[in-house]
Coordinates of C-alpha atoms and ligand atoms in Angstrom, one line a residue:
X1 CA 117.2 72.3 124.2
X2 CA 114.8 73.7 127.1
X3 CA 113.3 71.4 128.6
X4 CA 110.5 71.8 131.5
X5 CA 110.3 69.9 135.1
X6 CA 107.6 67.3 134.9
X7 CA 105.5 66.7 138.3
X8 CA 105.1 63.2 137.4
X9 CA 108.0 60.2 138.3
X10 CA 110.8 60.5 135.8
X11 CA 110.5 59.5 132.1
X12 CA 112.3 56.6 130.7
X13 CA 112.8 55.8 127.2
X14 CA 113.9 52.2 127.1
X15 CA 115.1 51.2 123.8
X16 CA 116.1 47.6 122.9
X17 CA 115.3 45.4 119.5
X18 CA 114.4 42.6 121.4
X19 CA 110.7 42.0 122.4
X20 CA 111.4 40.4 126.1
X21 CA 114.3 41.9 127.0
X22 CA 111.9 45.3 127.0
X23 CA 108.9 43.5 128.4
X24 CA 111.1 42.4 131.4
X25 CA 112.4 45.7 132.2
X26 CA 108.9 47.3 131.7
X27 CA 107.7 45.0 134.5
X28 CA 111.1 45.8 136.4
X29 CA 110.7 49.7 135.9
X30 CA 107.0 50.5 136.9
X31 CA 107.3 48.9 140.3
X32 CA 110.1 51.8 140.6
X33 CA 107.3 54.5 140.1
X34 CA 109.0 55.4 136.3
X35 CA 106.8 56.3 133.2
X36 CA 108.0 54.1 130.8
X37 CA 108.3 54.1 126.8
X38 CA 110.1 51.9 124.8
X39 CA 111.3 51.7 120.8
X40 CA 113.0 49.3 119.0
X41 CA 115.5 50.8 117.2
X42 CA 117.8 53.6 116.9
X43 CA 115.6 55.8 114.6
X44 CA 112.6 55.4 117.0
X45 CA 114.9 56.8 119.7
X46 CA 115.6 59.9 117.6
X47 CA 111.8 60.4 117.2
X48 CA 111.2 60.1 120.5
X49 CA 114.0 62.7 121.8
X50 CA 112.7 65.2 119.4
X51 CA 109.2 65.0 120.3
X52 CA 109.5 64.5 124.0
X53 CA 111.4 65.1 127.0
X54 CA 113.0 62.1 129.2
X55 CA 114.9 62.1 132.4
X56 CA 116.8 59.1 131.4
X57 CA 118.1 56.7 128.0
X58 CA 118.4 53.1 128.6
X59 CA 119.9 51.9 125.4
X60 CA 120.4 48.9 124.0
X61 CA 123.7 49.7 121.8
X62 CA 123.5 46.2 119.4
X63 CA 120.7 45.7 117.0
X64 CA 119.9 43.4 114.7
X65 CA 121.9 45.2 111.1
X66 CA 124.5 44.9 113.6
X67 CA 124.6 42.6 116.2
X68 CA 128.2 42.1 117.2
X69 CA 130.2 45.5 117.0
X70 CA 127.6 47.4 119.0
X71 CA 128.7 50.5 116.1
X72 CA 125.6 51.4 115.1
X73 CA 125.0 52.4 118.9
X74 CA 128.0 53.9 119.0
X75 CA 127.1 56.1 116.3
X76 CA 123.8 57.4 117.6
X77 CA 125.3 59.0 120.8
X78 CA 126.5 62.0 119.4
X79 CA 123.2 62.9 117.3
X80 CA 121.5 61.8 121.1
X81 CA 124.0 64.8 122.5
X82 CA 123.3 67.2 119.8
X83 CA 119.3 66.8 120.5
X84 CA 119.7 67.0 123.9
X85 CA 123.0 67.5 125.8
X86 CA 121.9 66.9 129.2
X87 CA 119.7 63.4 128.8
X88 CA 121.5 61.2 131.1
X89 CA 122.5 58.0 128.6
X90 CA 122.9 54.2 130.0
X91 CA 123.9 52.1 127.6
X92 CA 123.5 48.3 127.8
X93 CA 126.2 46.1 126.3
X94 CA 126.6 42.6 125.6
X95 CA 127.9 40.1 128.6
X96 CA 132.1 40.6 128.2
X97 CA 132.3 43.6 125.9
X98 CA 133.9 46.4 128.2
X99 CA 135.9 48.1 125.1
X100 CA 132.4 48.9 123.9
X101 CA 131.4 50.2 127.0
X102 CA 134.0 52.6 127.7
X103 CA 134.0 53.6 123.8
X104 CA 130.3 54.1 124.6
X105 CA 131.2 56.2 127.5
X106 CA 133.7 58.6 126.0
X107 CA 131.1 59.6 123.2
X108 CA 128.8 61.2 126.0
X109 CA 127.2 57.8 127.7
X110 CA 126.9 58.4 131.1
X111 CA 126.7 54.9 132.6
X112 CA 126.8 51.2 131.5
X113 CA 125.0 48.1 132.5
X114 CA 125.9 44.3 130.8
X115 CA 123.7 41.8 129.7
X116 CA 122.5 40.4 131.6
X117 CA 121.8 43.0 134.0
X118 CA 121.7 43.2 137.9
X119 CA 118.1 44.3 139.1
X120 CA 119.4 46.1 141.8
X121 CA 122.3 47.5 139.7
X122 CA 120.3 48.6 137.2
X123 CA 118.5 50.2 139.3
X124 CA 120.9 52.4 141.3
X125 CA 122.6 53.4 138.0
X126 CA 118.8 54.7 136.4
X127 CA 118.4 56.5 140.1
X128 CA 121.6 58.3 139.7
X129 CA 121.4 59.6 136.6
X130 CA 118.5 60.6 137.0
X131 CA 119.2 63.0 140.0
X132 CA 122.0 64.1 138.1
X133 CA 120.5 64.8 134.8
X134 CA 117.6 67.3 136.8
X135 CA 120.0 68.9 138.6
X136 CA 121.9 69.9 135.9
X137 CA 118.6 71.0 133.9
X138 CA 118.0 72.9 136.9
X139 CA 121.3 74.3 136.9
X140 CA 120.1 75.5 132.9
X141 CA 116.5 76.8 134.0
X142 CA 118.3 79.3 136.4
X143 CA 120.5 80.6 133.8
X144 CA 117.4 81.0 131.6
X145 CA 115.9 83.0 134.3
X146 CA 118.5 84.5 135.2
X147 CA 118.6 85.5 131.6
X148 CA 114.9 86.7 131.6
X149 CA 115.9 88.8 134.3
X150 CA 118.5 90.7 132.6
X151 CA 116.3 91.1 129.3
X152 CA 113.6 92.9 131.9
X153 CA 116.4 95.6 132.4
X154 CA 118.1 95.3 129.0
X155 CA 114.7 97.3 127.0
X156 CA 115.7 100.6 129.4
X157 CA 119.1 101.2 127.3
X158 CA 118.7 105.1 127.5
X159 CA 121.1 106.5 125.0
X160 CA 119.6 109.8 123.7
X161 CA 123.0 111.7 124.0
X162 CA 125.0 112.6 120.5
X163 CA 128.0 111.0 122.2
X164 CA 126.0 107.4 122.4
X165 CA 125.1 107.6 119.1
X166 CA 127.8 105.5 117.7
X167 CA 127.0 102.7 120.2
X168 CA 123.0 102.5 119.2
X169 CA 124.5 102.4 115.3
X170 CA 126.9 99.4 116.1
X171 CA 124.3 97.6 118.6
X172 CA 121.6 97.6 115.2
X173 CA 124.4 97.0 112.9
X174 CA 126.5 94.6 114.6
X175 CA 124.0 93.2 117.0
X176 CA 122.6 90.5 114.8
X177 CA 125.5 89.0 113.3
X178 CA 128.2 86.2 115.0
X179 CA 130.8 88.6 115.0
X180 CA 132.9 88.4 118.3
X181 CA 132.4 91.9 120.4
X182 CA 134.6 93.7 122.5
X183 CA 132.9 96.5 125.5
X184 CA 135.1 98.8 126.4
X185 CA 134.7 101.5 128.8
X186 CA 134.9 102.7 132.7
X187 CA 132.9 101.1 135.7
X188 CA 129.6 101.8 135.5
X189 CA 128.8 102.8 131.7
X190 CA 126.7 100.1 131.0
X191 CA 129.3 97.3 129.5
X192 CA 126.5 94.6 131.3
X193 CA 123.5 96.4 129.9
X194 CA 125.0 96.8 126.0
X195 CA 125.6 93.2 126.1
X196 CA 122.3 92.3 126.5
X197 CA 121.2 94.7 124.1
X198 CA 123.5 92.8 121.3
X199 CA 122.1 89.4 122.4
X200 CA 118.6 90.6 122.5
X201 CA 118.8 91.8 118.8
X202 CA 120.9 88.6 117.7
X203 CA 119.3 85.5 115.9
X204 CA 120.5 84.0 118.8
X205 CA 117.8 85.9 121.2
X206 CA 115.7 82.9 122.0
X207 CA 118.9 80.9 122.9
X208 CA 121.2 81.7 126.0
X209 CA 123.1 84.4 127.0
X210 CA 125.3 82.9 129.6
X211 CA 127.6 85.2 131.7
X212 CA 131.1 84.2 133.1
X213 CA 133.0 87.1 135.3
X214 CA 136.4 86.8 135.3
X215 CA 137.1 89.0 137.8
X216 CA 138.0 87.5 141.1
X217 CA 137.8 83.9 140.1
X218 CA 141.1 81.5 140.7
X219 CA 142.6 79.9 137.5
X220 CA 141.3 76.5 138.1
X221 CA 138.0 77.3 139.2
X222 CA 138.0 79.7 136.3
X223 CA 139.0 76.7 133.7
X224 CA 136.2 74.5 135.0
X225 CA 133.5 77.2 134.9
X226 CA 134.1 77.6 131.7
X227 CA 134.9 74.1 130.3
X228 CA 133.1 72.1 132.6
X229 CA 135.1 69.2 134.4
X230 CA 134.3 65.3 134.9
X231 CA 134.2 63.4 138.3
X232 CA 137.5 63.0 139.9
X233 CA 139.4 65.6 137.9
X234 CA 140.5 67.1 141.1
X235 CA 139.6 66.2 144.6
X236 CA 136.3 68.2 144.7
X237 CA 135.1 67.2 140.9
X238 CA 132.0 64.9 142.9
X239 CA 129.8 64.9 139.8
X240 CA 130.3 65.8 135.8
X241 CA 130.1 69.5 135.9
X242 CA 128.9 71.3 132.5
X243 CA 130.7 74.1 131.8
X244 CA 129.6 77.5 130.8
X245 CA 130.8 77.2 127.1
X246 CA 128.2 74.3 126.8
X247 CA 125.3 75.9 128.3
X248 CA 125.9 79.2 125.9
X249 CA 125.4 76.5 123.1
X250 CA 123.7 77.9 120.2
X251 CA 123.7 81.1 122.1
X252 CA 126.2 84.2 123.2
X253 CA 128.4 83.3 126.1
X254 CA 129.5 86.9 127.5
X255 CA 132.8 86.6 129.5
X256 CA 132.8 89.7 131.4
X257 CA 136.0 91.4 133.0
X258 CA 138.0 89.7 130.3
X259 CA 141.4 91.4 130.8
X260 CA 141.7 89.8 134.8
X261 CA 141.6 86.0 132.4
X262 CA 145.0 84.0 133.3
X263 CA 147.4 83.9 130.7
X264 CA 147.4 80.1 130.6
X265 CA 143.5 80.2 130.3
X266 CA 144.0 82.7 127.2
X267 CA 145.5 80.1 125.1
X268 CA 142.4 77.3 125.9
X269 CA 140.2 80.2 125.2
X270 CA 141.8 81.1 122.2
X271 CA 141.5 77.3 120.9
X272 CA 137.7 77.4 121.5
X273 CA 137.6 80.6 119.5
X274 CA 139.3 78.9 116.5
X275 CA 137.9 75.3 116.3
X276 CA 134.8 75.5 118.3
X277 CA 136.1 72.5 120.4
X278 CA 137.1 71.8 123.7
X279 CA 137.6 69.0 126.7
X280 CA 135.8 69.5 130.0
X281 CA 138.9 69.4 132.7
X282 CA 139.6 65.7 133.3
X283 CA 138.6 63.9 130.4
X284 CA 139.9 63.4 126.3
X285 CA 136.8 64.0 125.1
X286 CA 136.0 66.3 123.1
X287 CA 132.4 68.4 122.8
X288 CA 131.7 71.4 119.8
X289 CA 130.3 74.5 120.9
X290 CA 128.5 77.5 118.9
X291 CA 129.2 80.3 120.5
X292 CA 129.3 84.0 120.0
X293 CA 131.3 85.9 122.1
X294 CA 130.7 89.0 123.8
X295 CA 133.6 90.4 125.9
X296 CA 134.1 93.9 128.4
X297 CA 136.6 95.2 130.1
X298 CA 137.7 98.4 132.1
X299 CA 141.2 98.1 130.9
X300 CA 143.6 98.8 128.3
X301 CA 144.2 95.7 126.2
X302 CA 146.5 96.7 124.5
X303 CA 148.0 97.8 127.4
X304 CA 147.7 94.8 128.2
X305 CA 149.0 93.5 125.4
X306 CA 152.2 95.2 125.5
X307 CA 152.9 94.3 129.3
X308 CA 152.7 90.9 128.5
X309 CA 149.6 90.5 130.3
X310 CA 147.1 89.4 127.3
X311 CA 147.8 87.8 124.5
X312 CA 147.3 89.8 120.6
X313 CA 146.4 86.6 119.2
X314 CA 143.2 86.4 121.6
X315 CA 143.0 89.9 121.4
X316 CA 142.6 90.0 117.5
X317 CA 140.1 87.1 118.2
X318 CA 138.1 88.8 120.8
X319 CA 137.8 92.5 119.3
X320 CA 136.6 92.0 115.6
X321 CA 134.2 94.4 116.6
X322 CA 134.5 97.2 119.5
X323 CA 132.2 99.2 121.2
X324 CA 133.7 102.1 123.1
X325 CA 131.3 103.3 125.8
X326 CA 131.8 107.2 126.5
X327 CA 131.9 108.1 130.1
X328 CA 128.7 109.5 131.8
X329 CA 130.0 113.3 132.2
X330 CA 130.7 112.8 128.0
X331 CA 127.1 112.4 127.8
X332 CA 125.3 114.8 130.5
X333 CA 121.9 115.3 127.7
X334 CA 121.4 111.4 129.2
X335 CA 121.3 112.3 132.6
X336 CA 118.1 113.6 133.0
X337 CA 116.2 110.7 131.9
X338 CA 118.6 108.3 133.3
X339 CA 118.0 109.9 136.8
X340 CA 114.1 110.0 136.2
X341 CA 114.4 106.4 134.5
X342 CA 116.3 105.3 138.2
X343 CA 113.7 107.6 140.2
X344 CA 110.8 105.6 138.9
X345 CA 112.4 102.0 139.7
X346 CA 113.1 102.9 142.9
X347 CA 110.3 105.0 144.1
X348 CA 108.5 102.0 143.3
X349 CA 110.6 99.2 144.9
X350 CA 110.4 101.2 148.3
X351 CA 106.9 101.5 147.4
X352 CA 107.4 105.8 147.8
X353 CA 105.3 108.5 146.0
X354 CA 108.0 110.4 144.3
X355 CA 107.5 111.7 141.1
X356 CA 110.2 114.0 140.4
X357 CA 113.6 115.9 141.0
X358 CA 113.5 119.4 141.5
X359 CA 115.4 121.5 139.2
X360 CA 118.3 122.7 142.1
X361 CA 118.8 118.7 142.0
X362 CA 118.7 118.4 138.3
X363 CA 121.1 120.6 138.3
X364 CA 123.5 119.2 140.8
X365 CA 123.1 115.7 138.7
X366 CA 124.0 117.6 135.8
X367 CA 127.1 118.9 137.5
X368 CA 128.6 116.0 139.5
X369 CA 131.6 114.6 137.9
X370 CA 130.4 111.0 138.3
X371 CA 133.4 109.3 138.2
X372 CA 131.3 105.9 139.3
X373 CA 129.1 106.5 136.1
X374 CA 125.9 105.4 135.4
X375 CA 126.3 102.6 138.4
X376 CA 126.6 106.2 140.7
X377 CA 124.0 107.8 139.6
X378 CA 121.7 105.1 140.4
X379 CA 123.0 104.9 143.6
X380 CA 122.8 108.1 144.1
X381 CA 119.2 108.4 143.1
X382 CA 118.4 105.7 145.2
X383 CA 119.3 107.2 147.9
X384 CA 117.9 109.8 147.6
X385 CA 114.3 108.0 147.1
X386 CA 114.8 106.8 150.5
X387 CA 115.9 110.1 151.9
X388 CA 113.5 112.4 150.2
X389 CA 110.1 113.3 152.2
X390 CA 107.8 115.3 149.8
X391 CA 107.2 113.8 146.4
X392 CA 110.0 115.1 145.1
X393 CA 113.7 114.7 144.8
X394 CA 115.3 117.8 146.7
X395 CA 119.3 118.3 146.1
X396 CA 120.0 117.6 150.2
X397 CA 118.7 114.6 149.6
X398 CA 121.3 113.4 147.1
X399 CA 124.2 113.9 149.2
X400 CA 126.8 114.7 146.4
X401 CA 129.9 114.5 147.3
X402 CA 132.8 114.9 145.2
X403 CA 134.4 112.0 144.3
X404 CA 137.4 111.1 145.7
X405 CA 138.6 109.5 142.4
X406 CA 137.3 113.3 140.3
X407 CA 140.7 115.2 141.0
X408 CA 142.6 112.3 139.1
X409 CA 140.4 112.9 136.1
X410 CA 141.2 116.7 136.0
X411 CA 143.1 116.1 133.1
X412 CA 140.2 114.8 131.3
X413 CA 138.3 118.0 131.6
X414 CA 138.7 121.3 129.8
X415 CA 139.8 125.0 131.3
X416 CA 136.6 125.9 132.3
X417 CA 135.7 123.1 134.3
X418 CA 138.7 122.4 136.2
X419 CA 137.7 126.2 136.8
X420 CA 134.0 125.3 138.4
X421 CA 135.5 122.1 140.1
X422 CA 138.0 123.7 141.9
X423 CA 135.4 126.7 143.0
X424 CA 132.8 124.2 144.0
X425 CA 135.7 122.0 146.0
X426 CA 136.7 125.0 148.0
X427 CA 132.9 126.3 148.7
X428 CA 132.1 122.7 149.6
X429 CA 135.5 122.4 152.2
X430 CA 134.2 126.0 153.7
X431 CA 130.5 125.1 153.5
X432 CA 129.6 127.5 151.5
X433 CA 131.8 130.4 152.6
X434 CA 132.2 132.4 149.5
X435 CA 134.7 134.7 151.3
X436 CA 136.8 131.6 152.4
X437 CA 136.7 130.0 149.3
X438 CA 138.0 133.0 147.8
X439 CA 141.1 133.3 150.0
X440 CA 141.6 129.7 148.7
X441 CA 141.4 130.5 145.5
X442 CA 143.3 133.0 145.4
X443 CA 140.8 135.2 144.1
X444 CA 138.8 138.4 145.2
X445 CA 135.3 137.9 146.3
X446 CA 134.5 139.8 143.1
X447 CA 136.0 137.4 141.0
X448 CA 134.8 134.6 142.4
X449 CA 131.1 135.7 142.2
X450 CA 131.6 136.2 138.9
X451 CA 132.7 132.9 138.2
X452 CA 129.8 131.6 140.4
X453 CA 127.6 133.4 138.0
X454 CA 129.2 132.0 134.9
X455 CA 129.2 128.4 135.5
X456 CA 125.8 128.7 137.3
X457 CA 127.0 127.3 141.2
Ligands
ATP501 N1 122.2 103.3 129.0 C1 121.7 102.9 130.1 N2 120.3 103.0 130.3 C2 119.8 102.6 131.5 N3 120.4 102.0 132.5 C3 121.8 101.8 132.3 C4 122.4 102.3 131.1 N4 123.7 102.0 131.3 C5 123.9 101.4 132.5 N5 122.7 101.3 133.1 C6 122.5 100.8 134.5 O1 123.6 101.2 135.2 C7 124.1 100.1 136.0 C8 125.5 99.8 135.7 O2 125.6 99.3 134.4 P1 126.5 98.0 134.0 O3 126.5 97.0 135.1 O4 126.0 97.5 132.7 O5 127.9 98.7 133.9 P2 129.3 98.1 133.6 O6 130.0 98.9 132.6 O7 129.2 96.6 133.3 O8 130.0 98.2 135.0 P3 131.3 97.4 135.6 O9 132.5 97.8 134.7 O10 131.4 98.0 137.0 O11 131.0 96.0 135.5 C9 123.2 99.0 135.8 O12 122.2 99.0 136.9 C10 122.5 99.3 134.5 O13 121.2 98.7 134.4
MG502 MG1 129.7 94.9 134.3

């Protein structure tokens, strides 16, 4: 549940059946500078939660159907949770009844007070929770922006090209169901950007898409990013820490880089897959999650797979659906409008007057092997916005080198352009000396002039 920052002190719903024991904590609670509301009983905190938003619970957990066992209390914390996950809850408990209170605490309370209560206790407890409880919201509003952000970009999926065809089909047909997806495909052809497109076209749009790289993350920072941890579950565990499987909630939880996930990890992962439960690291208890998953990686998995490295099980779990994403130079018709699309964003972040790329640079776009992809070309263009002078994009000012990764991709390519390659690699080492390049090649100057002609260099 979003919920907004108010300006105002916190808010405190104060629930209790008895008449004094509220009136004395009203009194107590407004010198502390806290808008107060109270209800009598556990259906008028439900009504409450729904309709507003609180910074903290103080709740009462006996009431008069059931004045001893403190159950029907008990009972209500998990439909509080399901409401609203983050509302800190401090639950007040009857004078001697600790089993209560810690039953109370491992079903989601956050604190407990007994009857009767310590002012100054009290106090300190409501003062904590409530620092905690914001920051934690805060913690969700940047992942919600942070979410907006990525939506901004995710409406520019440019995907013209026969070869992205299939990918546009699956994003419309797949996109808006709960089936698990798996992005495949090289660095830089828009893994990121085609998971947004899934989430924005899910029923789950309006909820969050929450984004965990594995990549580069330790195995136990990686478990308690994504299942959360409670205070003291390791030295540096100073607070409950939500993880990212509970903030996707209701949403799509996309765990990019997926094939650098620690084996060990890929069982816990596979358990939240199946059951929709897990435990935050630390604690027994356990929290339900609803969670579509959206998954990318570079490599192989089944590579993988074989190697020992991932697990089929996951795998099977993970790749219901795939999306292959073709290489850029499989999909050259795109390039053009990619290259304009990137032109436009940057001539206008660096606040420059370019409107276009002249056709000797179109051309060189067209040609480069771009074995960095789409993330390339964008560089690339915006370096040349900076570079270029005039209002348009000249080809010096792209800088085109080939890359050092193309010659290991010569076997991806046919004859003929392992042909211009190779001719354009030995002009470019003999700046342009057709004569040397030739002698290289092992070809008359003839020959290679014809070839120039041919593949248009
Ligand atoms: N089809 C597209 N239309 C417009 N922009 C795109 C497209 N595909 C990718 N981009 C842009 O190219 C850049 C790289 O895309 P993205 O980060 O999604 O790639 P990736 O496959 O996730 O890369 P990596 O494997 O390195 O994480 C981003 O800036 C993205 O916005
Ligand atoms: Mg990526």
């Amino acid at each position: 549940m979003t919920r907004a920052a108010t300006s105002a002190g916190p808010r405190i719903l104060v629930a209790d059946d008895q008449p004094d024991v509220l009136e004395s904590l009203r009194l107590l609670l407004k010198g502390e500078g806290l808008q107060i509301e109270t209800v009598a009983s556990p259906a008028g905190i439900l009504t409450a939660l729904e309709e507003r938003e609180f910074d903290v619970l103080l709740m009462d957990l006996n009431y008069a159907r059931d004045t001893t066992s403190g159950r029907e209390g008990l009972d209500l914390l998990s439909r509080i949770q399901s409401i609203d996950s983050t509302l800190p809850v401090i639950v007040m408990t009857a004078w001697g009844s600790v089993e209560v209170a810690v039953e109370a605490m491992r079903r989601g309370a956050h604190d407990f007070v007994q009857k009767p209560w310590e002012n100054a206790r009290l106090l300190t407890i409501l003062r904590t929770q409530i620092e905690l409880g914001r920051a934690l919201r805060r913690g969700q509003r940047l992942e919600e922006e942070n979410r907006a952000l990525r939506d901004g970009s995710r409406l520019d999926l440019i995907a013209k090209s026969a070869a992205m065809q299939p990918v546009v089909q699956m994003i419309e047909r797949v996109g808006p169901s709960d089936a698990n997806v798996l992005i495949t495909g090289e660095n830089g052809t828009g893994k990121g950007v085609v998971s947004q497109a899934l989430h924005a076209v899910s029923t789950r749009a309006g909820k969050p898409m929450v984004t965990v790289n594995a990549g580069g993350l330790s195995e136990g920072v990686f478990e308690s990013e994504l299942f959360g941890h409670v205070k003291g579950a390791f030295t540096d565990a100073k607070v409950d820490r939500v993880g990212r499987f509970e903030l996707a909630d209701g949403g799509t939880l996309f765990l990019d880089e997926i094939a650098n996930v620690p084996l060990g990890q890929q069982t816990k992962l596979l358990r939240v897959l199946e059951t929709g439960e897990l435990e935050r690291v630390g604690s027994s208890r356990t929290h339900r999650v609803n969670v579509r998953l959206i998954s990318a990686t570079n490599s192989d998995l089944n590579e993988e797979v074989v190697a020992g490295r991932f697990r089929q099980d996951l795998l099977f779990r993970l790749n219901t659906i795939e999306i292959r994403l073709p290489p850029l130079r499989s999909r050259r018709e795109d390039i053009p409008l990619l290259a304009v699309h990137f032109l436009r964003q940057h001539a206008q972040h660096y606040r420059k007057s370019l409107t276009s790329i002249e056709p000797g640079a179109l051309q060189a776009l067209l040609e480069h092997s771009w074995p960095g992809n789409i993330r390339e070309l964008d560089h690339a263009v915006e370096r040349a916005v900076l570079m270029a002078r005039g209002d348009a994009v000249r080809v010096a000012d792209l800088a085109l080198r080939p890359g050092r990764e193309s010659s290991s991709r010569l076997e991806e390519m046919s004859l003929e352009e392992v042909e211009a390659f190779l001719i354009r690699k030995a002009l470019s080492r003999y700046d342009g000396n057709v004569s040397q390049a030739a002698k290289t090649l092992g070809l008359s100057r003839s020959a290679l002039y014809r070839r120039l002609q041919r593949y248009g260099i």
